Short mmCIF file of C-alpha atoms in Angstrom, two decimals:
data_model
loop_
_atom_site.label_atom_id
_atom_site.label_comp_id
_atom_site.label_asym_id
_atom_site.label_seq_id
_atom_site.Cartn_x
_atom_site.Cartn_y
_atom_site.Cartn_z
CA MET A 1171 -1.39 -12.73 1.17
CA LEU A 1172 -1.23 -9.28 -0.38
CA GLY A 1173 -2.48 -6.24 1.51
CA HIS A 1174 -5.38 -5.88 -0.92
CA SER A 1175 -6.51 -9.45 -0.22
CA HIS A 1176 -6.25 -8.94 3.52
CA ALA A 1177 -8.33 -5.74 3.35
CA THR A 1178 -11.06 -7.30 1.22
CA SER A 1179 -11.14 -10.38 3.47
CA GLY A 1180 -11.62 -8.11 6.48
CA ALA A 1181 -14.49 -6.31 4.77
CA LEU A 1182 -16.09 -9.66 3.91
CA ALA A 1183 -15.67 -10.95 7.46
CA TRP A 1184 -17.44 -7.86 8.85
CA ALA A 1185 -20.29 -7.97 6.35
CA GLY A 1186 -20.72 -11.69 6.89
CA ALA A 1187 -20.71 -11.32 10.67
CA ALA A 1188 -23.30 -8.55 10.46
CA ALA A 1189 -25.49 -10.79 8.34
CA ALA A 1190 -25.12 -13.95 10.43
CA LEU A 1191 -24.53 -12.92 14.05
CA PRO A 1192 -26.80 -11.20 16.58
CA LEU A 1193 -25.95 -7.65 17.57
CA SER A 1194 -25.07 -8.78 21.09
CA ILE A 1195 -21.99 -10.58 19.71
CA LEU A 1196 -20.90 -7.66 17.50
CA THR A 1197 -21.07 -5.37 20.52
CA PHE A 1198 -19.72 -7.75 23.19
CA PRO A 1199 -19.27 -7.20 26.15
CA ALA A 1200 -22.14 -4.70 25.83
CA ALA A 1201 -25.37 -6.68 25.62
CA GLN A 1202 -27.20 -4.71 22.93
CA ILE A 1203 -30.23 -5.98 21.07
CA GLY A 1204 -31.78 -5.00 17.76
CA HIS A 1205 -29.95 -4.38 14.49
CA LEU A 1206 -26.78 -2.61 13.45
CA GLY A 1207 -27.66 0.66 11.73
CA THR A 1208 -26.83 1.05 8.05
CA VAL A 1209 -24.31 3.83 8.70
CA ASP A 1210 -22.51 1.80 11.37
CA LEU A 1211 -22.56 -1.21 9.04
CA LEU A 1212 -20.86 0.73 6.25
CA MET A 1213 -18.35 2.41 8.56
CA GLY A 1214 -17.49 -0.97 10.04
CA THR A 1215 -16.82 -2.37 6.57
CA PHE A 1216 -14.09 0.18 5.84
CA LEU A 1217 -12.61 0.08 9.33
CA THR A 1218 -12.46 -3.72 9.43
CA ALA A 1219 -10.75 -3.65 6.04
CA GLY A 1220 -8.08 -1.42 7.59
CA ALA A 1221 -7.85 -3.52 10.76
CA ALA A 1222 -7.10 -6.56 8.62
CA LEU A 1223 -3.66 -5.02 7.99
CA LEU A 1224 -2.72 -4.65 11.67
CA PRO A 1225 -0.91 -8.01 12.12
CA ASP A 1226 1.58 -6.91 9.45
CA ALA A 1227 2.81 -4.17 11.79
CA ASP A 1228 5.76 -6.56 12.22
CA HIS A 1229 6.68 -6.28 8.51
CA PRO A 1230 8.95 -3.29 7.69
CA SER A 1231 8.39 -3.87 3.97
CA GLY A 1232 4.66 -4.59 4.10
CA THR A 1233 1.64 -2.53 3.11
CA ILE A 1234 1.16 -1.03 6.55
CA SER A 1235 4.78 0.14 6.63
CA HIS A 1236 4.21 2.44 3.66
CA ALA A 1237 0.83 3.84 4.71
CA LEU A 1238 2.04 7.05 6.38
CA GLY A 1239 5.63 7.29 5.23
CA PRO A 1240 8.48 7.44 7.77
CA ILE A 1241 6.05 7.31 10.71
CA THR A 1242 4.62 3.87 9.95
CA HIS A 1243 7.90 2.57 8.53
CA THR A 1244 9.78 3.38 11.73
CA ALA A 1245 6.97 1.98 13.88
CA CYS A 1246 6.96 -1.27 11.90
CA LYS A 1247 10.73 -1.67 12.28
CA ILE A 1248 10.43 -1.26 16.05
CA ILE A 1249 7.47 -3.66 16.28
CA SER A 1250 9.29 -6.21 14.12
CA THR A 1251 12.29 -6.15 16.46
CA VAL A 1252 10.20 -6.36 19.63
CA SER A 1253 7.82 -9.05 18.37
CA GLY A 1254 10.49 -11.37 17.00
CA GLY A 1255 10.08 -10.68 13.30
CA HIS A 1256 7.41 -11.24 10.69
CA ARG A 1257 4.63 -13.73 11.51
CA HIS A 1258 5.51 -14.16 15.14
CA ALA A 1259 3.78 -12.34 18.03
CA THR A 1260 1.51 -10.13 15.92
CA HIS A 1261 0.25 -13.13 13.96
CA SER A 1262 -1.24 -14.86 17.00
CA LEU A 1263 -4.60 -15.18 18.68
CA ALA A 1264 -3.09 -13.38 21.67
CA PHE A 1265 -2.52 -10.33 19.44
CA VAL A 1266 -6.13 -10.44 18.21
CA ALA A 1267 -7.38 -10.46 21.80
CA ALA A 1268 -4.95 -7.70 22.81
CA ILE A 1269 -5.95 -5.22 20.11
CA ALA A 1270 -9.66 -5.91 20.58
CA TYR A 1271 -9.36 -5.27 24.31
CA GLY A 1272 -7.04 -2.32 23.68
CA THR A 1273 -9.69 -0.76 21.43
CA TRP A 1274 -12.36 -1.22 24.09
CA ALA A 1275 -10.07 0.22 26.80
CA GLY A 1276 -9.08 3.20 24.63
CA GLU A 1277 -12.70 4.03 23.90
CA HIS A 1278 -13.64 3.97 27.57
CA TRP A 1279 -10.52 5.49 29.14
CA ILE A 1280 -9.57 8.09 26.54
CA GLY A 1281 -12.83 8.67 24.72
CA ARG A 1282 -13.63 10.31 21.42
CA TRP A 1283 -10.09 11.41 20.56
CA PHE A 1284 -8.96 7.79 20.72
CA THR A 1285 -11.88 6.68 18.56
CA LEU A 1286 -11.22 9.31 15.90
CA GLY A 1287 -7.47 8.64 15.96
CA LEU A 1288 -8.07 4.95 15.42
CA VAL A 1289 -10.58 5.71 12.66
CA PHE A 1290 -7.97 7.85 10.88
CA PHE A 1291 -5.30 5.15 11.14
CA LEU A 1292 -7.54 2.31 9.98
CA LEU A 1293 -8.81 4.38 7.06
CA ALA A 1294 -5.21 5.15 6.09
CA LEU A 1295 -4.45 1.42 6.03
CA ALA A 1296 -7.58 0.70 3.98
CA VAL A 1297 -6.74 3.42 1.44
CA ARG A 1298 -3.24 2.02 1.00
CA ALA A 1299 -4.30 -1.63 0.81
CA LEU A 1300 -7.15 -0.98 -1.62
CA ASN A 1301 -4.83 0.98 -3.93
CA LEU A 1302 -6.81 4.21 -3.65
CA CYS A 1303 -3.60 6.26 -3.69
CA PRO A 1304 -0.67 6.73 -6.08
CA PRO A 1305 1.69 3.72 -6.06
CA GLY A 1306 5.13 3.85 -4.49
CA GLU A 1307 6.65 4.91 -1.20
CA GLY A 1308 7.17 8.62 -1.79
CA LEU A 1309 5.56 11.77 -0.44
CA ARG A 1310 2.92 11.81 -3.18
CA SER A 1311 1.64 8.45 -2.05
CA TYR A 1312 1.45 8.89 1.70
CA ALA A 1313 0.31 12.52 1.47
CA THR A 1314 -2.64 11.35 -0.60
CA ILE A 1315 -3.37 8.62 1.96
CA ALA A 1316 -3.28 11.17 4.79
CA VAL A 1317 -5.63 13.56 2.97
CA LEU A 1318 -8.14 10.82 2.15
CA ALA A 1319 -7.96 9.42 5.69
CA VAL A 1320 -8.55 12.89 7.17
CA ALA A 1321 -11.52 13.41 4.85
CA GLY A 1322 -12.93 10.01 5.78
CA THR A 1323 -12.43 10.68 9.48
CA PHE A 1324 -14.17 14.03 9.20
CA ALA A 1325 -17.11 12.35 7.45
CA MET A 1326 -17.34 9.59 10.05
CA ASP A 1327 -17.05 12.14 12.85
CA GLN A 1328 -20.54 13.27 11.89
CA TRP A 1329 -21.97 9.80 12.51
CA ILE A 1330 -19.79 7.71 14.81
CA SER A 1331 -20.42 7.72 18.55
CA ASP A 1332 -17.77 8.44 21.18
CA LYS A 1333 -17.64 4.76 22.16
CA PRO A 1334 -18.99 2.66 19.28
CA ALA A 1335 -19.76 -0.68 20.90
CA TRP A 1336 -19.02 -2.56 17.66
CA LEU A 1337 -15.53 -1.12 17.09
CA PRO A 1338 -13.54 -3.57 19.30
CA PHE A 1339 -15.22 -6.48 17.51
CA SER A 1340 -14.44 -4.86 14.15
CA VAL A 1341 -10.75 -4.46 14.98
CA GLY A 1342 -10.39 -7.97 16.39
CA LEU A 1343 -12.30 -9.50 13.48
CA GLY A 1344 -10.11 -7.75 10.91
CA ALA A 1345 -6.95 -9.04 12.57
CA LEU A 1346 -8.42 -12.55 12.80
CA ALA A 1347 -9.29 -12.48 9.09
CA HIS A 1348 -5.65 -11.62 8.40
CA LEU A 1349 -4.43 -14.62 10.38
CA ILE A 1350 -6.84 -16.97 8.61
CA GLY A 1351 -5.61 -15.67 5.26
CA ASP A 1352 -1.96 -16.17 6.17
CA CYS A 1353 -2.72 -19.68 7.42
CA LEU A 1354 -3.74 -20.49 3.84
CA THR A 1355 -0.15 -19.99 2.72
CA ASP A 1356 2.70 -22.47 3.04
CA ARG A 1357 4.41 -20.52 5.82
CA GLY A 1358 1.32 -20.37 8.03
CA CYS A 1359 1.11 -18.55 11.37
CA ARG A 1360 2.06 -19.17 14.98
CA LEU A 1361 -1.52 -18.78 16.17
CA PHE A 1362 -0.64 -20.02 19.65
CA TRP A 1363 2.47 -17.86 20.10
CA PRO A 1364 4.70 -18.05 22.12
CA LEU A 1365 4.40 -21.78 21.37
CA ASP A 1366 6.41 -22.69 18.28
CA ILE A 1367 3.51 -24.34 16.48
CA ARG A 1368 2.61 -23.20 12.98
CA THR A 1369 -0.92 -23.59 11.65
CA ARG A 1370 -1.17 -23.83 7.88
CA ILE A 1371 -3.49 -25.09 5.17
CA PRO A 1372 -1.42 -24.26 2.06
CA ILE A 1373 -4.00 -23.33 -0.57
CA ILE A 1374 -2.03 -20.30 -1.80
CA ASP A 1375 1.46 -21.45 -2.79
CA ARG A 1376 2.84 -17.95 -3.42
CA THR A 1377 1.74 -14.50 -2.27
CA GLY A 1378 0.30 -12.52 -5.16
CA ASN A 1379 -0.19 -15.49 -7.47
CA LYS A 1380 -2.96 -15.55 -10.08
CA VAL A 1381 -5.37 -17.49 -7.86
CA GLU A 1382 -5.14 -14.85 -5.13
CA THR A 1383 -5.19 -11.87 -7.49
CA TRP A 1384 -7.82 -12.94 -10.01
CA VAL A 1385 -10.01 -15.36 -8.07
CA ILE A 1386 -9.83 -15.02 -4.29
CA SER A 1387 -9.70 -11.23 -3.93
CA PRO A 1388 -12.53 -10.54 -6.44
CA LEU A 1389 -14.67 -13.16 -4.69
CA PHE A 1390 -14.05 -11.34 -1.38
CA VAL A 1391 -15.33 -8.11 -2.93
CA LEU A 1392 -18.42 -9.73 -4.45
CA GLY A 1393 -19.14 -11.56 -1.20
CA THR A 1394 -18.89 -8.31 0.75
CA LEU A 1395 -21.31 -6.50 -1.55
CA ALA A 1396 -23.75 -9.41 -1.43
CA ALA A 1397 -23.66 -9.60 2.37
CA LEU A 1398 -24.11 -5.83 2.74
CA TRP A 1399 -27.04 -5.88 0.34
CA TYR A 1400 -28.63 -8.72 2.30
CA VAL A 1401 -28.24 -6.99 5.67
CA ILE A 1402 -29.50 -3.61 4.43
CA THR A 1403 -32.50 -5.00 2.56
CA HIS A 1404 -33.56 -7.39 5.32
CA GLN A 1405 -33.54 -4.89 8.18
CA PRO A 1406 -37.00 -4.10 9.51
#
């Protein structure tokens, strides 16, 4: 799937989870009760959209590779080599669990600087995937992404806590949404890596085809808006 489709699927997954699941699951392992605040709900939508790009860190030519220029491109080349190539280790359930736990550990061991750094990176991925920057791979593109991500991080800094209990769930959910999307293609994913078993339900025969571009991705956006509206209007 295209980066745009992954980002919108991540946003939909977060909005749907907020509408359907109790807060205790969104904040696991913290056992919180009540409702997710509107500001946290909206922040989570953007951050989960960015997190839905994380499994493609193994793709030197993917959306994530071009988010912050040479920095992300070099990182993706290294990750691709270490992980065994595209759709191997980073496209597994083990990777989803690892980044969710890594987010929780970073929040608790490093603190606010980790949280804000992760916010900046996820916003950069979301900006790139949602085409909110000039196209291409040049300085104009990734400089714009960096500026918008810094502005977004500064705005969220006014609202986000040092250790948002929902952030590990958001990151893991975004990555899981990515895997589900890729399993809808003919190539599928090795969900149970390192086992060489590919899971696939080939609904999308080619990445970027008309069904994905004109049907699936717009439905993700509409579904996200509907779920957000439901959650916001039904809070006590």
